[in-house]
Amino acid sequence: MIDLTVNPGIDDARVAIAMDGQKIADALLAPYKVTIDFGPTPIEHRISVTVIAPSRPHVQWVETINRGHSPLRVKVRPVDLGSRLFEATTTAPQDDPVAAVELWSAGKLVTSLSEPPYRFTVPPVVMDSGFVQVTARLKSGQEAADFWSGSGQVHVEEIEVREVPIFVSVVDGDGVTRDDVDRSLFRILDNGSEGKIVEFGKAFDQPISIALLLDASASMTYNIDRATRAALSFANHTLKKGDRCSVYAVHDVPRRKQSLTGDSTLVAKAILSIEPEGTTALYDALESAIRELRDEKNRRAIVVLTDGGDTSSIDSYDEVKKAAMSSGIPLYFIVYDTGTETSGRDLQYLENLAVETGGFVATATEGTLQAKYHEIEKDLRAQFAIRYQITDFTRQKEWRHIRVLLRSPKLTARTIRGYFTP
């Protein structure tokens, strides 16, 4: 990630910036700053800057960085169709050579070559499908793919190799969260295509950022002390070094009592300062928490204590649902029984939000409130961190459905229901 600053030398100018022909910024105004993601490895990029000012001709600069560091590309072509002979050609960065070029069919590896020339004799069963897929992998692990189709209808620019990170909770038939499940039992489907698991580990080793939301409406007046003590105990037991937490009081408008911080003293002070008043703008509070966590690099979660549904938000349920699904942040709800009955619709809305994002809803009484917080803590501790790779056709801003299956009838996986492609 590089911060680029342009000095056009002209007052009241507008600046356009493009990288490799793709627009990065258009009509940028002073101070003419933009952040560009050049990717994890140094490869050649062509940067063009165009300055537009009133009553002046356009001025353009072009600069090439990392010359000679070619990006990873692979191209497959038939050499002799009668003999089913194909060849793949590649380019790669100078300091990150190609480690392997692989022929795939129906999600399974057919052949792998480690040295050029990368020539494959394609099995008849693959040729009969009319579809040949080749993947090139760098020493660093980065991959690119190319396809050949006998029908000539495959457009390479629509095909992408992506690595998708997800966090998965596993529960057994008794509803107990499990953290002892072997990698071999996991299977991931991304829009129906099988994903290849490339990283697998315990998520507890990774830092987490949590937004803690407490219903502080007037209906919580007689229970706020118990609620804040339970929330404080949850924060003290869950957060460890490197974790961050923010605190929201849910009134008629959401009030952030503490922004994200790693200081447990500030978190405790914010929780204990919450006083009940007004109505419940739960959806507005969720929207605020999602915005705060959206760009966090840590593992993330939103934990909510409420005694009912939303009563005064500006944001609608549908708007919050869309924001929650696109963010990939799991939502956990504790519905606290204060004697006021929660409507079936409100409870269904909370359950839908939790299911779509990989969280869950727990119903608590005065005697079980602390235990319900402990269930969420245990779920967060037991999550698996998985990164999988998928290679198929895709479009920008496309919604992709995710299903995590386990090769055991006694186990069930819980994670986000999907994501939008970049």
CSV table of C-alpha atoms in Angstrom, one decimal:
chain,number,residue,atom,x,y,z
A,1,MET,CA,0.0,0.0,0.0
A,2,ILE,CA,1.6,3.2,-1.2
A,3,ASP,CA,0.5,6.8,-0.5
A,4,LEU,CA,0.9,8.7,-3.8
A,5,THR,CA,1.0,12.5,-3.8
A,6,VAL,CA,0.9,14.5,-7.0
A,7,ASN,CA,2.1,18.1,-7.3
A,8,PRO,CA,0.5,19.4,-10.6
A,9,GLY,CA,2.1,22.8,-10.3
A,10,ILE,CA,-1.3,24.4,-11.3
A,11,ASP,CA,-3.8,26.0,-9.0
A,12,ASP,CA,-7.4,24.6,-9.0
A,13,ALA,CA,-6.4,21.6,-11.1
A,14,ARG,CA,-8.1,18.2,-11.2
A,15,VAL,CA,-5.9,15.1,-11.3
A,16,ALA,CA,-6.7,11.7,-12.8
A,17,ILE,CA,-4.5,8.7,-12.0
A,18,ALA,CA,-4.4,5.3,-13.7
A,19,MET,CA,-2.4,2.1,-13.2
A,20,ASP,CA,-1.8,-0.3,-16.1
A,21,GLY,CA,-4.7,1.4,-17.9
A,22,GLN,CA,-7.1,1.0,-15.0
A,23,LYS,CA,-8.5,4.1,-13.4
A,24,ILE,CA,-7.5,4.7,-9.8
A,25,ALA,CA,-8.7,8.2,-9.2
A,26,ASP,CA,-10.7,10.7,-11.4
A,27,ALA,CA,-11.1,14.4,-10.9
A,28,LEU,CA,-9.0,14.3,-7.7
A,29,LEU,CA,-8.7,17.7,-5.9
A,30,ALA,CA,-6.1,19.2,-3.7
A,31,PRO,CA,-4.1,17.9,-1.8
A,32,TYR,CA,-4.0,15.3,-4.6
A,33,LYS,CA,-3.3,12.2,-2.5
A,34,VAL,CA,-4.4,8.7,-3.2
A,35,THR,CA,-3.4,5.3,-1.8
A,36,ILE,CA,-2.6,2.6,-4.3
A,37,ASP,CA,-2.4,-1.2,-3.6
A,38,PHE,CA,0.6,-2.5,-5.6
A,39,GLY,CA,0.1,-6.0,-4.3
A,40,PRO,CA,2.4,-8.3,-2.1
A,41,THR,CA,5.2,-8.6,-4.6
A,42,PRO,CA,7.1,-6.1,-6.7
A,43,ILE,CA,6.0,-6.3,-10.3
A,44,GLU,CA,6.1,-3.9,-13.2
A,45,HIS,CA,3.3,-1.2,-13.3
A,46,ARG,CA,2.7,1.7,-15.5
A,47,ILE,CA,1.4,4.8,-13.7
A,48,SER,CA,-0.1,7.7,-15.6
A,49,VAL,CA,-1.1,11.0,-14.2
A,50,THR,CA,-3.2,13.5,-16.1
A,51,VAL,CA,-3.7,17.1,-14.9
A,52,ILE,CA,-6.8,19.0,-16.1
A,53,ALA,CA,-7.1,22.7,-15.4
A,54,PRO,CA,-9.4,25.4,-16.8
A,55,SER,CA,-8.2,27.1,-20.0
A,56,ARG,CA,-5.1,25.0,-20.2
A,57,PRO,CA,-4.2,22.0,-22.2
A,58,HIS,CA,-4.1,18.6,-20.4
A,59,VAL,CA,-0.7,17.6,-19.0
A,60,GLN,CA,0.2,13.9,-18.6
A,61,TRP,CA,3.1,12.1,-17.0
A,62,VAL,CA,3.8,8.4,-17.3
A,63,GLU,CA,6.1,6.5,-15.0
A,64,THR,CA,7.0,2.8,-15.0
A,65,ILE,CA,8.0,1.2,-11.7
A,66,ASN,CA,9.7,-2.1,-11.0
A,67,ARG,CA,10.9,-2.5,-14.6
A,68,GLY,CA,11.6,-6.1,-15.6
A,69,HIS,CA,9.6,-7.5,-12.8
A,70,SER,CA,6.9,-9.1,-15.0
A,71,PRO,CA,3.6,-10.0,-13.3
A,72,LEU,CA,2.6,-13.6,-13.1
A,73,ARG,CA,0.8,-14.7,-16.2
A,74,VAL,CA,0.1,-18.1,-17.8
A,75,LYS,CA,-1.2,-18.8,-21.3
A,76,VAL,CA,-2.1,-22.3,-22.6
A,77,ARG,CA,-2.4,-23.2,-26.3
A,78,PRO,CA,-2.8,-26.4,-28.3
A,79,VAL,CA,0.4,-27.5,-30.1
A,80,ASP,CA,-1.0,-30.6,-31.7
A,81,LEU,CA,-4.7,-31.2,-31.1
A,82,GLY,CA,-4.6,-34.6,-32.8
A,83,SER,CA,-2.1,-35.8,-30.2
A,84,ARG,CA,-3.8,-33.8,-27.4
A,85,LEU,CA,-0.5,-31.9,-26.9
A,86,PHE,CA,-0.7,-28.5,-25.2
A,87,GLU,CA,1.9,-26.0,-24.0
A,88,ALA,CA,1.8,-23.4,-21.3
A,89,THR,CA,4.0,-20.2,-21.3
A,90,THR,CA,4.5,-18.1,-18.3
A,91,THR,CA,5.9,-14.8,-17.0
A,92,ALA,CA,6.9,-14.1,-13.4
A,93,PRO,CA,8.7,-11.6,-11.2
A,94,GLN,CA,12.5,-11.8,-11.2
A,95,ASP,CA,12.7,-12.7,-7.5
A,96,ASP,CA,9.7,-15.0,-7.4
A,97,PRO,CA,10.0,-17.7,-10.1
A,98,VAL,CA,7.4,-20.2,-11.2
A,99,ALA,CA,7.5,-23.3,-9.0
A,100,ALA,CA,5.0,-25.4,-10.9
A,101,VAL,CA,2.6,-25.4,-13.8
A,102,GLU,CA,-0.3,-27.8,-13.3
A,103,LEU,CA,-3.0,-29.3,-15.4
A,104,TRP,CA,-6.4,-29.6,-13.7
A,105,SER,CA,-9.7,-31.3,-14.5
A,106,ALA,CA,-13.0,-31.1,-12.5
A,107,GLY,CA,-11.2,-29.7,-9.5
A,108,LYS,CA,-8.5,-32.5,-9.5
A,109,LEU,CA,-4.8,-32.2,-10.2
A,110,VAL,CA,-3.9,-34.3,-13.4
A,111,THR,CA,-0.2,-33.4,-14.0
A,112,SER,CA,2.4,-31.0,-12.5
A,113,LEU,CA,5.6,-29.8,-14.2
A,114,SER,CA,8.4,-27.9,-12.4
A,115,GLU,CA,10.6,-27.0,-15.4
A,116,PRO,CA,9.9,-25.5,-18.8
A,117,PRO,CA,8.9,-26.3,-21.5
A,118,TYR,CA,5.5,-26.8,-19.8
A,119,ARG,CA,4.0,-29.4,-22.3
A,120,PHE,CA,1.1,-31.6,-21.4
A,121,THR,CA,-0.5,-34.6,-23.1
A,122,VAL,CA,-4.1,-34.1,-22.1
A,123,PRO,CA,-6.0,-37.3,-21.2
A,124,PRO,CA,-8.9,-38.2,-23.5
A,125,VAL,CA,-11.4,-37.7,-20.7
A,126,VAL,CA,-10.3,-34.1,-20.3
A,127,MET,CA,-10.4,-33.5,-24.0
A,128,ASP,CA,-13.9,-34.9,-24.2
A,129,SER,CA,-15.0,-32.2,-21.8
A,130,GLY,CA,-13.8,-29.6,-24.3
A,131,PHE,CA,-12.2,-27.7,-21.5
A,132,VAL,CA,-8.5,-27.5,-20.5
A,133,GLN,CA,-7.4,-25.6,-17.3
A,134,VAL,CA,-3.8,-24.8,-16.5
A,135,THR,CA,-2.6,-23.1,-13.3
A,136,ALA,CA,0.9,-21.6,-12.7
A,137,ARG,CA,2.1,-21.2,-9.1
A,138,LEU,CA,5.0,-19.0,-8.0
A,139,LYS,CA,7.5,-19.9,-5.2
A,140,SER,CA,5.6,-17.5,-2.9
A,141,GLY,CA,2.3,-19.4,-3.5
A,142,GLN,CA,0.6,-16.8,-5.8
A,143,GLU,CA,-1.3,-18.5,-8.6
A,144,ALA,CA,-2.8,-17.6,-12.0
A,145,ALA,CA,-4.9,-19.7,-14.4
A,146,ASP,CA,-5.7,-19.9,-18.1
A,147,PHE,CA,-8.2,-22.0,-20.0
A,148,TRP,CA,-8.6,-23.4,-23.5
A,149,SER,CA,-12.1,-24.4,-24.8
A,150,GLY,CA,-12.9,-26.4,-27.9
A,151,SER,CA,-16.0,-24.2,-28.3
A,152,GLY,CA,-13.9,-21.0,-28.2
A,153,GLN,CA,-16.4,-19.5,-25.8
A,154,VAL,CA,-14.1,-19.2,-22.8
A,155,HIS,CA,-13.1,-15.6,-22.0
A,156,VAL,CA,-9.9,-15.6,-20.0
A,157,GLU,CA,-10.4,-12.1,-18.6
A,158,GLU,CA,-13.5,-13.4,-16.8
A,159,ILE,CA,-11.6,-16.1,-14.9
A,160,GLU,CA,-9.9,-15.4,-11.7
A,161,VAL,CA,-7.9,-17.3,-9.1
A,162,ARG,CA,-8.9,-16.0,-5.6
A,163,GLU,CA,-8.0,-16.8,-2.1
A,164,VAL,CA,-10.9,-16.3,0.3
A,165,PRO,CA,-10.4,-16.2,4.2
A,166,ILE,CA,-13.2,-17.4,6.4
A,167,PHE,CA,-13.7,-18.2,10.0
A,168,VAL,CA,-15.6,-21.4,10.8
A,169,SER,CA,-17.3,-22.6,14.1
A,170,VAL,CA,-18.1,-26.3,14.5
A,171,VAL,CA,-20.8,-27.7,16.8
A,172,ASP,CA,-21.6,-31.3,17.5
A,173,GLY,CA,-25.0,-33.0,17.8
A,174,ASP,CA,-25.4,-31.7,21.4
A,175,GLY,CA,-24.8,-28.1,20.4
A,176,VAL,CA,-21.3,-28.1,21.9
A,177,THR,CA,-18.6,-26.0,20.1
A,178,ARG,CA,-15.7,-28.1,19.0
A,179,ASP,CA,-12.1,-27.1,18.4
A,180,ASP,CA,-10.6,-30.6,17.8
A,181,VAL,CA,-11.9,-31.2,14.2
A,182,ASP,CA,-9.3,-32.5,11.7
A,183,ARG,CA,-8.7,-30.5,8.5
A,184,SER,CA,-9.5,-33.5,6.3
A,185,LEU,CA,-13.1,-33.4,7.4
A,186,PHE,CA,-13.7,-29.9,5.9
A,187,ARG,CA,-15.1,-29.3,2.4
A,188,ILE,CA,-15.9,-25.8,1.0
A,189,LEU,CA,-18.2,-25.0,-1.8
A,190,ASP,CA,-18.0,-21.5,-3.3
A,191,ASN,CA,-21.0,-20.9,-5.6
A,192,GLY,CA,-21.1,-24.6,-6.1
A,193,SER,CA,-17.4,-25.0,-7.0
A,194,GLU,CA,-15.0,-26.9,-4.8
A,195,GLY,CA,-12.5,-24.7,-2.9
A,196,LYS,CA,-9.0,-25.9,-2.3
A,197,ILE,CA,-8.0,-25.3,1.4
A,198,VAL,CA,-4.5,-23.7,1.4
A,199,GLU,CA,-4.4,-22.6,5.0
A,200,PHE,CA,-5.9,-24.1,8.1
A,201,GLY,CA,-5.4,-23.3,11.8
A,202,LYS,CA,-6.9,-22.2,15.1
A,203,ALA,CA,-8.4,-18.7,14.9
A,204,PHE,CA,-7.7,-18.1,18.6
A,205,ASP,CA,-4.0,-17.5,17.6
A,206,GLN,CA,-5.2,-14.4,15.6
A,207,PRO,CA,-6.1,-11.1,17.3
A,208,ILE,CA,-9.8,-10.1,17.3
A,209,SER,CA,-11.6,-6.8,17.2
A,210,ILE,CA,-15.0,-6.9,19.0
A,211,ALA,CA,-17.8,-4.3,19.0
A,212,LEU,CA,-19.8,-4.8,22.2
A,213,LEU,CA,-23.4,-3.4,22.0
A,214,LEU,CA,-25.6,-3.1,25.1
A,215,ASP,CA,-29.3,-2.3,25.0
A,216,ALA,CA,-29.6,0.8,27.3
A,217,SER,CA,-33.2,1.7,26.6
A,218,ALA,CA,-35.6,2.5,29.4
A,219,SER,CA,-36.9,-1.1,29.4
A,220,MET,CA,-33.5,-2.2,30.8
A,221,THR,CA,-33.7,0.1,33.8
A,222,TYR,CA,-34.0,-2.6,36.4
A,223,ASN,CA,-31.5,-4.9,34.7
A,224,ILE,CA,-28.7,-2.6,33.5
A,225,ASP,CA,-26.4,-3.3,36.5
A,226,ARG,CA,-26.6,-7.0,35.9
A,227,ALA,CA,-26.1,-6.5,32.1
A,228,THR,CA,-23.1,-4.3,32.4
A,229,ARG,CA,-21.4,-6.7,34.9
A,230,ALA,CA,-22.0,-9.6,32.6
A,231,ALA,CA,-20.6,-7.7,29.6
A,232,LEU,CA,-17.6,-6.6,31.6
A,233,SER,CA,-16.9,-10.2,32.7
A,234,PHE,CA,-17.1,-11.2,29.0
A,235,ALA,CA,-14.6,-8.5,27.9
A,236,ASN,CA,-12.2,-9.4,30.7
A,237,HIS,CA,-12.3,-13.2,29.9
A,238,THR,CA,-12.3,-12.9,26.1
A,239,LEU,CA,-9.9,-10.1,25.2
A,240,LYS,CA,-6.2,-10.8,25.2
A,241,LYS,CA,-3.0,-8.9,24.2
A,242,GLY,CA,-3.4,-7.6,20.7
A,243,ASP,CA,-7.2,-7.6,20.7
A,244,ARG,CA,-9.3,-4.5,20.4
A,245,CYS,CA,-12.8,-3.6,21.6
A,246,SER,CA,-15.4,-0.8,21.2
A,247,VAL,CA,-18.5,-0.2,23.3
A,248,TYR,CA,-21.9,1.1,22.2
A,249,ALA,CA,-24.9,2.0,24.3
A,250,VAL,CA,-28.1,1.4,22.3
A,251,HIS,CA,-30.5,4.3,23.1
A,252,ASP,CA,-32.8,6.2,20.7
A,253,VAL,CA,-29.6,6.9,18.8
A,254,PRO,CA,-26.5,4.7,19.0
A,255,ARG,CA,-23.8,6.2,21.3
A,256,ARG,CA,-20.3,4.9,21.0
A,257,LYS,CA,-19.0,5.1,24.6
A,258,GLN,CA,-15.5,3.9,23.5
A,259,SER,CA,-13.9,3.5,20.1
A,260,LEU,CA,-11.7,0.5,19.3
A,261,THR,CA,-9.0,0.2,21.8
A,262,GLY,CA,-6.6,-2.4,23.3
A,263,ASP,CA,-6.8,-0.7,26.7
A,264,SER,CA,-8.9,-2.9,28.9
A,265,THR,CA,-9.3,-0.1,31.5
A,266,LEU,CA,-11.0,2.1,29.0
A,267,VAL,CA,-13.3,-0.7,27.9
A,268,ALA,CA,-14.3,-1.3,31.5
A,269,LYS,CA,-14.9,2.3,32.2
A,270,ALA,CA,-17.1,2.6,29.1
A,271,ILE,CA,-19.2,-0.4,30.0
A,272,LEU,CA,-19.8,0.7,33.6
A,273,SER,CA,-20.7,4.2,32.5
A,274,ILE,CA,-23.8,3.1,30.5
A,275,GLU,CA,-27.1,4.4,31.9
A,276,PRO,CA,-30.6,3.4,30.6
A,277,GLU,CA,-32.9,5.9,28.8
A,278,GLY,CA,-35.0,6.3,25.7
A,279,THR,CA,-35.9,3.7,23.0
A,280,THR,CA,-33.9,1.1,21.1
A,281,ALA,CA,-32.2,2.1,17.8
A,282,LEU,CA,-30.7,-1.4,17.4
A,283,TYR,CA,-30.3,-1.3,13.6
A,284,ASP,CA,-28.6,2.1,13.7
A,285,ALA,CA,-26.2,0.8,16.3
A,286,LEU,CA,-25.4,-2.3,14.3
A,287,GLU,CA,-24.8,-0.1,11.2
A,288,SER,CA,-22.4,2.1,13.2
A,289,ALA,CA,-20.5,-1.0,14.6
A,290,ILE,CA,-20.2,-2.5,11.1
A,291,ARG,CA,-18.8,0.7,9.7
A,292,GLU,CA,-16.2,0.8,12.5
A,293,LEU,CA,-15.1,-2.8,12.0
A,294,ARG,CA,-15.3,-3.0,8.2
A,295,ASP,CA,-11.7,-2.1,7.5
A,296,GLU,CA,-10.2,-3.8,10.6
A,297,LYS,CA,-7.5,-6.3,9.6
A,298,ASN,CA,-8.1,-8.4,12.7
A,299,ARG,CA,-10.6,-11.2,13.1
A,300,ARG,CA,-13.9,-9.4,13.9
A,301,ALA,CA,-17.2,-9.9,15.8
A,302,ILE,CA,-20.2,-7.9,17.0
A,303,VAL,CA,-21.7,-9.0,20.3
A,304,VAL,CA,-25.2,-7.6,21.2
A,305,LEU,CA,-27.2,-7.8,24.4
A,306,THR,CA,-30.9,-6.7,23.9
A,307,ASP,CA,-34.2,-7.3,25.6
A,308,GLY,CA,-36.2,-7.0,22.3
A,309,GLY,CA,-36.3,-5.7,18.8
A,310,ASP,CA,-35.7,-2.4,17.2
A,311,THR,CA,-38.1,0.5,18.0
A,312,SER,CA,-36.6,3.7,16.7
A,313,SER,CA,-33.9,3.2,14.0
A,314,ILE,CA,-33.6,5.2,10.8
A,315,ASP,CA,-31.9,2.2,9.1
A,316,SER,CA,-34.3,-0.6,8.1
A,317,TYR,CA,-33.8,-4.3,8.7
A,318,ASP,CA,-33.1,-4.9,5.0
A,319,GLU,CA,-30.4,-2.2,5.0
A,320,VAL,CA,-28.7,-3.6,8.0
A,321,LYS,CA,-28.9,-7.1,6.6
A,322,LYS,CA,-27.2,-6.1,3.4
A,323,ALA,CA,-24.5,-4.2,5.3
A,324,ALA,CA,-23.9,-7.2,7.6
A,325,MET,CA,-23.7,-9.7,4.8
A,326,SER,CA,-21.3,-7.7,2.8
A,327,SER,CA,-19.0,-7.0,5.8
A,328,GLY,CA,-18.4,-10.7,6.7
A,329,ILE,CA,-18.6,-9.9,10.4
A,330,PRO,CA,-20.4,-12.5,12.6
A,331,LEU,CA,-23.2,-11.1,14.7
A,332,TYR,CA,-23.9,-12.7,18.1
A,333,PHE,CA,-27.1,-11.8,20.0
A,334,ILE,CA,-28.2,-12.4,23.5
A,335,VAL,CA,-31.9,-11.8,23.9
A,336,TYR,CA,-32.4,-11.0,27.6
A,337,ASP,CA,-35.8,-11.8,29.2
A,338,THR,CA,-36.8,-8.8,31.2
A,339,GLY,CA,-40.5,-9.8,31.3
A,340,THR,CA,-41.4,-7.9,28.2
A,341,GLU,CA,-42.2,-10.4,25.5
A,342,THR,CA,-40.1,-10.2,22.3
A,343,SER,CA,-42.2,-10.4,19.1
A,344,GLY,CA,-41.7,-13.5,16.9
A,345,ARG,CA,-40.8,-11.2,14.0
A,346,ASP,CA,-38.1,-9.4,16.0
A,347,LEU,CA,-36.6,-12.6,17.1
A,348,GLN,CA,-36.7,-14.0,13.6
A,349,TYR,CA,-34.9,-10.9,12.3
A,350,LEU,CA,-32.1,-11.3,14.8
A,351,GLU,CA,-31.8,-15.1,14.0
A,352,ASN,CA,-31.6,-14.2,10.2
A,353,LEU,CA,-28.8,-11.7,10.8
A,354,ALA,CA,-26.9,-14.2,13.0
A,355,VAL,CA,-27.3,-17.1,10.5
A,356,GLU,CA,-26.3,-15.1,7.5
A,357,THR,CA,-23.1,-13.9,9.2
A,358,GLY,CA,-22.0,-17.1,11.1
A,359,GLY,CA,-23.1,-16.1,14.6
A,360,PHE,CA,-26.0,-17.2,16.7
A,361,VAL,CA,-28.8,-16.1,19.0
A,362,ALA,CA,-29.0,-17.1,22.6
A,363,THR,CA,-31.9,-16.4,24.9
A,364,ALA,CA,-30.9,-15.5,28.5
A,365,THR,CA,-32.6,-15.1,31.9
A,366,GLU,CA,-31.2,-13.4,35.0
A,367,GLY,CA,-29.7,-16.7,36.0
A,368,THR,CA,-28.1,-17.7,32.7
A,369,LEU,CA,-26.9,-14.3,31.3
A,370,GLN,CA,-23.3,-14.9,32.3
A,371,ALA,CA,-23.4,-18.4,30.8
A,372,LYS,CA,-24.7,-17.1,27.4
A,373,TYR,CA,-21.8,-14.7,27.2
A,374,HIS,CA,-19.5,-17.6,28.0
A,375,GLU,CA,-21.0,-19.5,25.0
A,376,ILE,CA,-20.1,-16.7,22.7
A,377,GLU,CA,-16.6,-16.5,24.2
A,378,LYS,CA,-16.1,-20.2,23.7
A,379,ASP,CA,-17.3,-20.0,20.1
A,380,LEU,CA,-14.8,-17.2,19.3
A,381,ARG,CA,-12.0,-19.2,21.0
A,382,ALA,CA,-12.8,-22.4,19.0
A,383,GLN,CA,-13.1,-20.9,15.5
A,384,PHE,CA,-11.0,-22.3,12.7
A,385,ALA,CA,-9.2,-19.9,10.4
A,386,ILE,CA,-9.4,-21.2,6.8
A,387,ARG,CA,-8.1,-19.7,3.6
A,388,TYR,CA,-9.3,-21.5,0.5
A,389,GLN,CA,-8.6,-21.0,-3.2
A,390,ILE,CA,-11.2,-21.0,-6.0
A,391,THR,CA,-10.7,-20.7,-9.7
A,392,ASP,CA,-13.7,-20.1,-11.9
A,393,PHE,CA,-15.7,-17.5,-13.8
A,394,THR,CA,-16.6,-14.4,-11.8
A,395,ARG,CA,-17.8,-10.8,-12.1
A,396,GLN,CA,-17.1,-7.7,-10.0
A,397,LYS,CA,-19.5,-7.1,-7.1
A,398,GLU,CA,-20.9,-10.6,-7.6
A,399,TRP,CA,-22.5,-12.3,-4.6
A,400,ARG,CA,-20.9,-15.7,-3.9
A,401,HIS,CA,-22.6,-18.3,-1.8
A,402,ILE,CA,-20.4,-20.2,0.7
A,403,ARG,CA,-21.2,-23.7,2.2
A,404,VAL,CA,-18.8,-25.4,4.6
A,405,LEU,CA,-19.5,-29.1,4.8
A,406,LEU,CA,-18.1,-31.7,7.2
A,407,ARG,CA,-17.5,-35.3,6.4
A,408,SER,CA,-19.2,-36.4,9.7
A,409,PRO,CA,-23.0,-36.7,10.4
A,410,LYS,CA,-22.4,-35.6,14.0
A,411,LEU,CA,-20.8,-32.2,13.1
A,412,THR,CA,-22.2,-29.0,11.7
A,413,ALA,CA,-20.2,-26.0,10.5
A,414,ARG,CA,-21.3,-22.4,10.9
A,415,THR,CA,-19.8,-19.5,8.9
A,416,ILE,CA,-20.8,-16.5,6.7
A,417,ARG,CA,-23.3,-17.4,4.0
A,418,GLY,CA,-21.3,-15.6,1.3
A,419,TYR,CA,-19.4,-12.5,0.1
A,420,PHE,CA,-19.3,-9.9,-2.6
A,421,THR,CA,-16.3,-10.2,-5.0
A,422,PRO,CA,-14.0,-7.1,-5.2
